[in-house]
mmCIF file of C-alpha atoms in Angstrom:
data_model
loop_
_atom_site.group_PDB
_atom_site.id
_atom_site.type_symbol
_atom_site.label_atom_id
_atom_site.label_comp_id
_atom_site.label_asym_id
_atom_site.label_seq_id
_atom_site.Cartn_x
_atom_site.Cartn_y
_atom_site.Cartn_z
ATOM 1 C CA MET A 1 2.537 17.248 -8.010
ATOM 2 C CA PRO A 2 -0.236 19.299 -7.234
ATOM 3 C CA GLU A 3 0.442 23.190 -6.267
ATOM 4 C CA LEU A 4 -1.900 23.196 -3.271
ATOM 5 C CA THR A 5 -0.856 19.065 -2.306
ATOM 6 C CA ALA A 6 2.638 19.917 -2.180
ATOM 7 C CA GLN A 7 2.007 23.701 0.258
ATOM 8 C CA VAL A 8 -1.025 21.396 2.482
ATOM 9 C CA ALA A 9 1.362 19.054 3.240
ATOM 10 C CA ARG A 10 4.188 20.639 3.709
ATOM 11 C CA ALA A 11 2.564 22.659 6.016
ATOM 12 C CA VAL A 12 1.467 20.360 8.184
ATOM 13 C CA ALA A 13 4.631 18.219 8.007
ATOM 14 C CA ALA A 14 6.603 21.539 9.751
ATOM 15 C CA TRP A 15 4.648 20.204 13.656
ATOM 16 C CA GLY A 16 6.756 17.340 13.281
ATOM 17 C CA PRO A 17 8.919 15.113 11.861
ATOM 18 C CA TYR A 18 9.172 14.589 8.466
ATOM 19 C CA PRO A 19 6.558 12.269 7.389
ATOM 20 C CA LEU A 20 8.215 8.893 5.301
ATOM 21 C CA ALA A 21 6.016 8.901 2.679
ATOM 22 C CA MET A 22 6.473 12.655 1.800
ATOM 23 C CA ARG A 23 10.679 11.797 1.413
ATOM 24 C CA VAL A 24 10.544 9.028 -0.153
ATOM 25 C CA ARG A 25 8.727 11.333 -3.093
ATOM 26 C CA ASP A 26 10.984 14.277 -2.572
ATOM 27 C CA GLU A 27 14.247 12.119 -2.221
ATOM 28 C CA LEU A 28 13.779 9.711 -5.261
ATOM 29 C CA GLY A 29 10.794 11.278 -7.743
ATOM 30 C CA GLU A 30 8.242 9.283 -8.947
ATOM 31 C CA LEU A 31 10.130 6.004 -8.348
ATOM 32 C CA PHE A 32 7.363 3.216 -10.420
ATOM 33 C CA ALA A 33 7.235 4.458 -13.945
ATOM 34 C CA ASP A 34 3.862 3.177 -15.516
ATOM 35 C CA ALA A 35 5.551 1.796 -18.738
ATOM 36 C CA GLU A 36 7.241 -0.304 -15.560
ATOM 37 C CA PHE A 37 4.498 -2.789 -15.560
ATOM 38 C CA ALA A 38 2.563 -2.380 -19.271
ATOM 39 C CA GLU A 39 3.758 -5.720 -19.420
ATOM 40 C CA GLY A 40 0.804 -6.158 -17.300
ATOM 41 C CA PHE A 41 -1.202 -3.395 -17.537
ATOM 42 C CA GLY A 42 -2.541 -2.699 -20.566
ATOM 43 C CA SER A 43 -4.628 0.516 -21.714
ATOM 44 C CA ARG A 44 -7.549 -1.610 -22.081
ATOM 45 C CA GLY A 45 -10.688 -0.764 -19.746
ATOM 46 C CA GLY A 46 -12.349 2.033 -18.231
ATOM 47 C CA PRO A 47 -9.443 4.478 -16.038
ATOM 48 C CA GLY A 48 -8.242 2.250 -13.659
ATOM 49 C CA TRP A 49 -5.373 3.483 -10.880
ATOM 50 C CA SER A 50 -2.150 4.435 -11.923
ATOM 51 C CA PRO A 51 0.486 1.153 -11.417
ATOM 52 C CA GLY A 52 3.102 2.503 -10.411
ATOM 53 C CA GLN A 53 1.208 4.675 -8.202
ATOM 54 C CA LEU A 54 0.039 0.842 -6.402
ATOM 55 C CA ALA A 55 3.921 0.205 -6.227
ATOM 56 C CA LEU A 56 4.213 3.089 -4.001
ATOM 57 C CA VAL A 57 1.479 2.349 -1.899
ATOM 58 C CA THR A 58 2.732 -1.271 -1.736
ATOM 59 C CA VAL A 59 6.000 -0.379 -0.537
ATOM 60 C CA LEU A 60 5.086 2.233 1.506
ATOM 61 C CA GLN A 61 2.517 -0.020 3.100
ATOM 62 C CA PHE A 62 4.653 -2.527 3.582
ATOM 63 C CA ALA A 63 7.046 -0.457 5.074
ATOM 64 C CA GLU A 64 5.171 1.259 7.774
ATOM 65 C CA ASN A 65 3.395 -2.252 8.782
ATOM 66 C CA LEU A 66 0.089 -1.617 7.025
ATOM 67 C CA THR A 67 -3.412 -3.552 5.819
ATOM 68 C CA ASP A 68 -4.572 -2.666 3.161
ATOM 69 C CA ARG A 69 -7.575 -1.161 4.779
ATOM 70 C CA ALA A 70 -5.345 0.967 7.221
ATOM 71 C CA ALA A 71 -2.988 1.870 3.827
ATOM 72 C CA ALA A 72 -6.075 2.582 1.800
ATOM 73 C CA HIS A 73 -7.178 4.959 4.529
ATOM 74 C CA ARG A 74 -3.886 6.615 4.845
ATOM 75 C CA VAL A 75 -4.575 6.306 1.019
ATOM 76 C CA ARG A 76 -7.749 8.541 1.529
ATOM 77 C CA HIS A 77 -6.965 10.932 4.646
ATOM 78 C CA GLY A 78 -2.699 11.101 4.637
ATOM 79 C CA MET A 79 -1.255 14.613 3.539
ATOM 80 C CA ASP A 80 2.052 12.496 3.241
ATOM 81 C CA MET A 81 1.180 10.241 1.360
ATOM 82 C CA GLN A 82 -0.994 11.909 -1.581
ATOM 83 C CA TYR A 83 1.989 14.430 -2.299
ATOM 84 C CA ALA A 84 3.649 10.967 -2.377
ATOM 85 C CA LEU A 85 1.538 10.206 -4.328
ATOM 86 C CA GLY A 86 0.609 13.318 -6.772
ATOM 87 C CA LEU A 87 -2.873 13.333 -5.929
ATOM 88 C CA GLU A 88 -5.067 16.143 -5.397
ATOM 89 C CA LEU A 89 -6.181 17.086 -1.946
ATOM 90 C CA VAL A 90 -9.853 15.904 -2.675
ATOM 91 C CA ASP A 91 -8.532 13.012 -4.047
ATOM 92 C CA PRO A 92 -11.531 10.407 -2.993
ATOM 93 C CA GLY A 93 -8.394 7.530 -3.133
ATOM 94 C CA ILE A 94 -9.010 4.010 -2.989
ATOM 95 C CA ASP A 95 -11.145 1.001 -2.034
ATOM 96 C CA ALA A 96 -8.089 -1.983 0.386
ATOM 97 C CA SER A 97 -9.678 -4.479 -2.183
ATOM 98 C CA VAL A 98 -7.204 -2.530 -4.816
ATOM 99 C CA LEU A 99 -3.824 -3.440 -3.765
ATOM 100 C CA SER A 100 -4.805 -6.966 -3.507
ATOM 101 C CA GLU A 101 -5.769 -7.103 -6.979
ATOM 102 C CA PHE A 102 -2.123 -4.673 -8.457
ATOM 103 C CA ARG A 103 -0.572 -7.990 -5.880
ATOM 104 C CA THR A 104 -2.455 -10.541 -7.637
ATOM 105 C CA ARG A 105 -2.056 -8.973 -11.077
ATOM 106 C CA LEU A 106 1.856 -8.630 -10.593
ATOM 107 C CA VAL A 107 2.171 -12.499 -9.117
ATOM 108 C CA ARG A 108 0.177 -13.503 -12.553
ATOM 109 C CA HIS A 109 2.491 -11.512 -14.646
ATOM 110 C CA ARG A 110 5.469 -13.334 -12.960
ATOM 111 C CA MET A 111 6.369 -9.502 -12.198
ATOM 112 C CA GLU A 112 6.578 -9.683 -8.097
ATOM 113 C CA GLU A 113 9.943 -8.566 -7.891
ATOM 114 C CA LYS A 114 9.762 -5.649 -10.216
ATOM 115 C CA VAL A 115 8.905 -4.152 -7.800
ATOM 116 C CA LEU A 116 12.022 -3.608 -5.177
ATOM 117 C CA ASP A 117 13.924 -4.184 -7.822
ATOM 118 C CA LEU A 118 13.374 -0.837 -9.116
ATOM 119 C CA LEU A 119 13.750 0.648 -5.828
ATOM 120 C CA LEU A 120 16.506 -1.528 -4.903
ATOM 121 C CA THR A 121 17.601 0.314 -8.518
ATOM 122 C CA ALA A 122 16.377 4.177 -7.656
ATOM 123 C CA LEU A 123 18.053 3.878 -4.047
ATOM 124 C CA LYS A 124 21.656 3.106 -5.615
ATOM 125 C CA ASP A 125 21.531 4.756 -8.479
ATOM 126 C CA ARG A 126 21.407 7.729 -5.235
ATOM 127 C CA GLY A 127 24.657 5.993 -3.089
ATOM 128 C CA LEU A 128 21.459 5.033 -0.189
ATOM 129 C CA VAL A 129 22.297 1.669 -0.769
ATOM 130 C CA LYS A 130 25.775 -0.546 -1.695
ATOM 131 C CA SER A 131 25.790 -3.590 -3.001
ATOM 132 C CA GLY A 132 27.484 -6.401 -1.310
ATOM 133 C CA GLY A 133 26.794 -3.848 2.134
ATOM 134 C CA LEU A 134 24.015 -4.603 5.065
ATOM 135 C CA GLN A 135 21.457 -4.343 3.926
ATOM 136 C CA ARG A 136 17.887 -7.512 3.150
ATOM 137 C CA THR A 137 18.313 -7.650 -0.084
ATOM 138 C CA ASP A 138 16.117 -10.505 -0.306
ATOM 139 C CA SER A 139 12.297 -10.641 -2.318
ATOM 140 C CA THR A 140 11.779 -13.845 -0.874
ATOM 141 C CA ARG A 141 11.175 -12.134 2.492
ATOM 142 C CA ALA A 142 8.996 -9.246 1.456
ATOM 143 C CA LEU A 143 6.493 -11.381 -0.876
ATOM 144 C CA ALA A 144 5.933 -13.861 1.731
ATOM 145 C CA ALA A 145 5.784 -11.429 4.008
ATOM 146 C CA VAL A 146 2.530 -9.237 2.202
ATOM 147 C CA ARG A 147 0.673 -13.546 1.506
ATOM 148 C CA ASN A 148 1.198 -14.051 5.007
ATOM 149 C CA LEU A 149 -0.695 -9.939 5.796
ATOM 150 C CA ASN A 150 -2.710 -11.045 3.050
ATOM 151 C CA ARG A 151 -4.785 -14.524 3.587
ATOM 152 C CA LEU A 152 -4.522 -13.610 7.628
ATOM 153 C CA GLU A 153 -6.849 -9.562 6.284
ATOM 154 C CA LEU A 154 -9.245 -12.086 4.455
ATOM 155 C CA ALA A 155 -9.899 -14.420 7.106
ATOM 156 C CA GLY A 156 -10.284 -11.748 9.686
ATOM 157 C CA GLU A 157 -12.277 -10.118 6.905
ATOM 158 C CA THR A 158 -14.565 -13.108 5.698
ATOM 159 C CA LEU A 159 -15.383 -13.329 8.709
ATOM 160 C CA ARG A 160 -16.599 -10.653 9.416
ATOM 161 C CA ALA A 161 -18.862 -9.962 6.185
ATOM 162 C CA THR A 162 -20.071 -14.132 7.597
ATOM 163 C CA LEU A 163 -21.479 -12.270 10.455
ATOM 164 C CA GLU A 164 -23.024 -8.922 9.343
ATOM 165 C CA THR A 165 -24.318 -11.501 6.803
ATOM 166 C CA LEU A 166 -25.735 -14.476 9.478
ATOM 167 C CA ALA A 167 -27.399 -10.547 11.592
ATOM 168 C CA GLY A 168 -28.991 -9.017 8.474
ATOM 169 C CA ALA A 169 -30.722 -13.445 8.422
ATOM 170 C CA VAL A 170 -31.054 -13.801 11.695
ATOM 171 C CA PRO A 171 -32.750 -10.841 14.093
ATOM 172 C CA VAL A 172 -30.552 -11.446 17.133
ATOM 173 C CA ARG A 173 -27.760 -8.772 18.465
ATOM 174 C CA ARG A 174 -24.589 -10.425 17.282
ATOM 175 C CA PRO A 175 -22.466 -11.608 21.068
ATOM 176 C CA ALA A 176 -19.495 -9.764 21.227
ATOM 177 C CA ALA A 177 -17.442 -11.971 21.341
ATOM 178 C CA ALA A 178 -17.305 -12.172 17.679
ATOM 179 C CA ASP A 179 -15.963 -8.511 17.053
ATOM 180 C CA ARG A 180 -13.670 -9.175 19.552
ATOM 181 C CA LEU A 181 -13.081 -12.100 17.702
ATOM 182 C CA VAL A 182 -12.302 -9.935 14.095
ATOM 183 C CA ASP A 183 -10.325 -7.498 15.876
ATOM 184 C CA VAL A 184 -7.556 -9.959 17.198
ATOM 185 C CA ILE A 185 -7.915 -10.987 14.034
ATOM 186 C CA LEU A 186 -7.176 -7.684 11.826
ATOM 187 C CA SER A 187 -4.333 -6.382 14.586
ATOM 188 C CA ALA A 188 -2.395 -10.244 14.740
ATOM 189 C CA ALA A 189 -2.440 -9.069 10.781
ATOM 190 C CA ALA A 190 -1.765 -5.489 11.340
ATOM 191 C CA ALA A 191 1.432 -6.911 13.855
#
């Protein structure tokens, strides 16, 4: 954890309710080790984002009901997310497409339940959830919600890209109704 990130994030967090992302880092530490994802994320190729960090972003994204675009924005601009991920304050963050690619790779390597299982193990080890309790631990429900979000967001982004391509090809002002339709689809994805 960069010292400056920790110092600034804690100072900012003192002005309101302590952010979830920071509580996760403080209570659970580095939650997802990259070694847990080694079978799906090899060491070949250029440097990329840590699968452990992407898993944490995915968990926080689900907890805060964020679209991929909103989650990427929070990683780039939210000091609490930078703190939780152990990033420098000047880190450029991620592109929203990285989150979708991460989840796709998890599914391709049949690792889709690993994130939830690791989270539940960490919570159980610290006595925050109990076996046989009332907590819902069904990863199928969480996965289905994320898949639906991905599909709806993909539809909205496809519509936006199509409208922008058409606007470039045909020099006519795009109707405001088209922009509102994209906003409705993307806000439905965020809801």
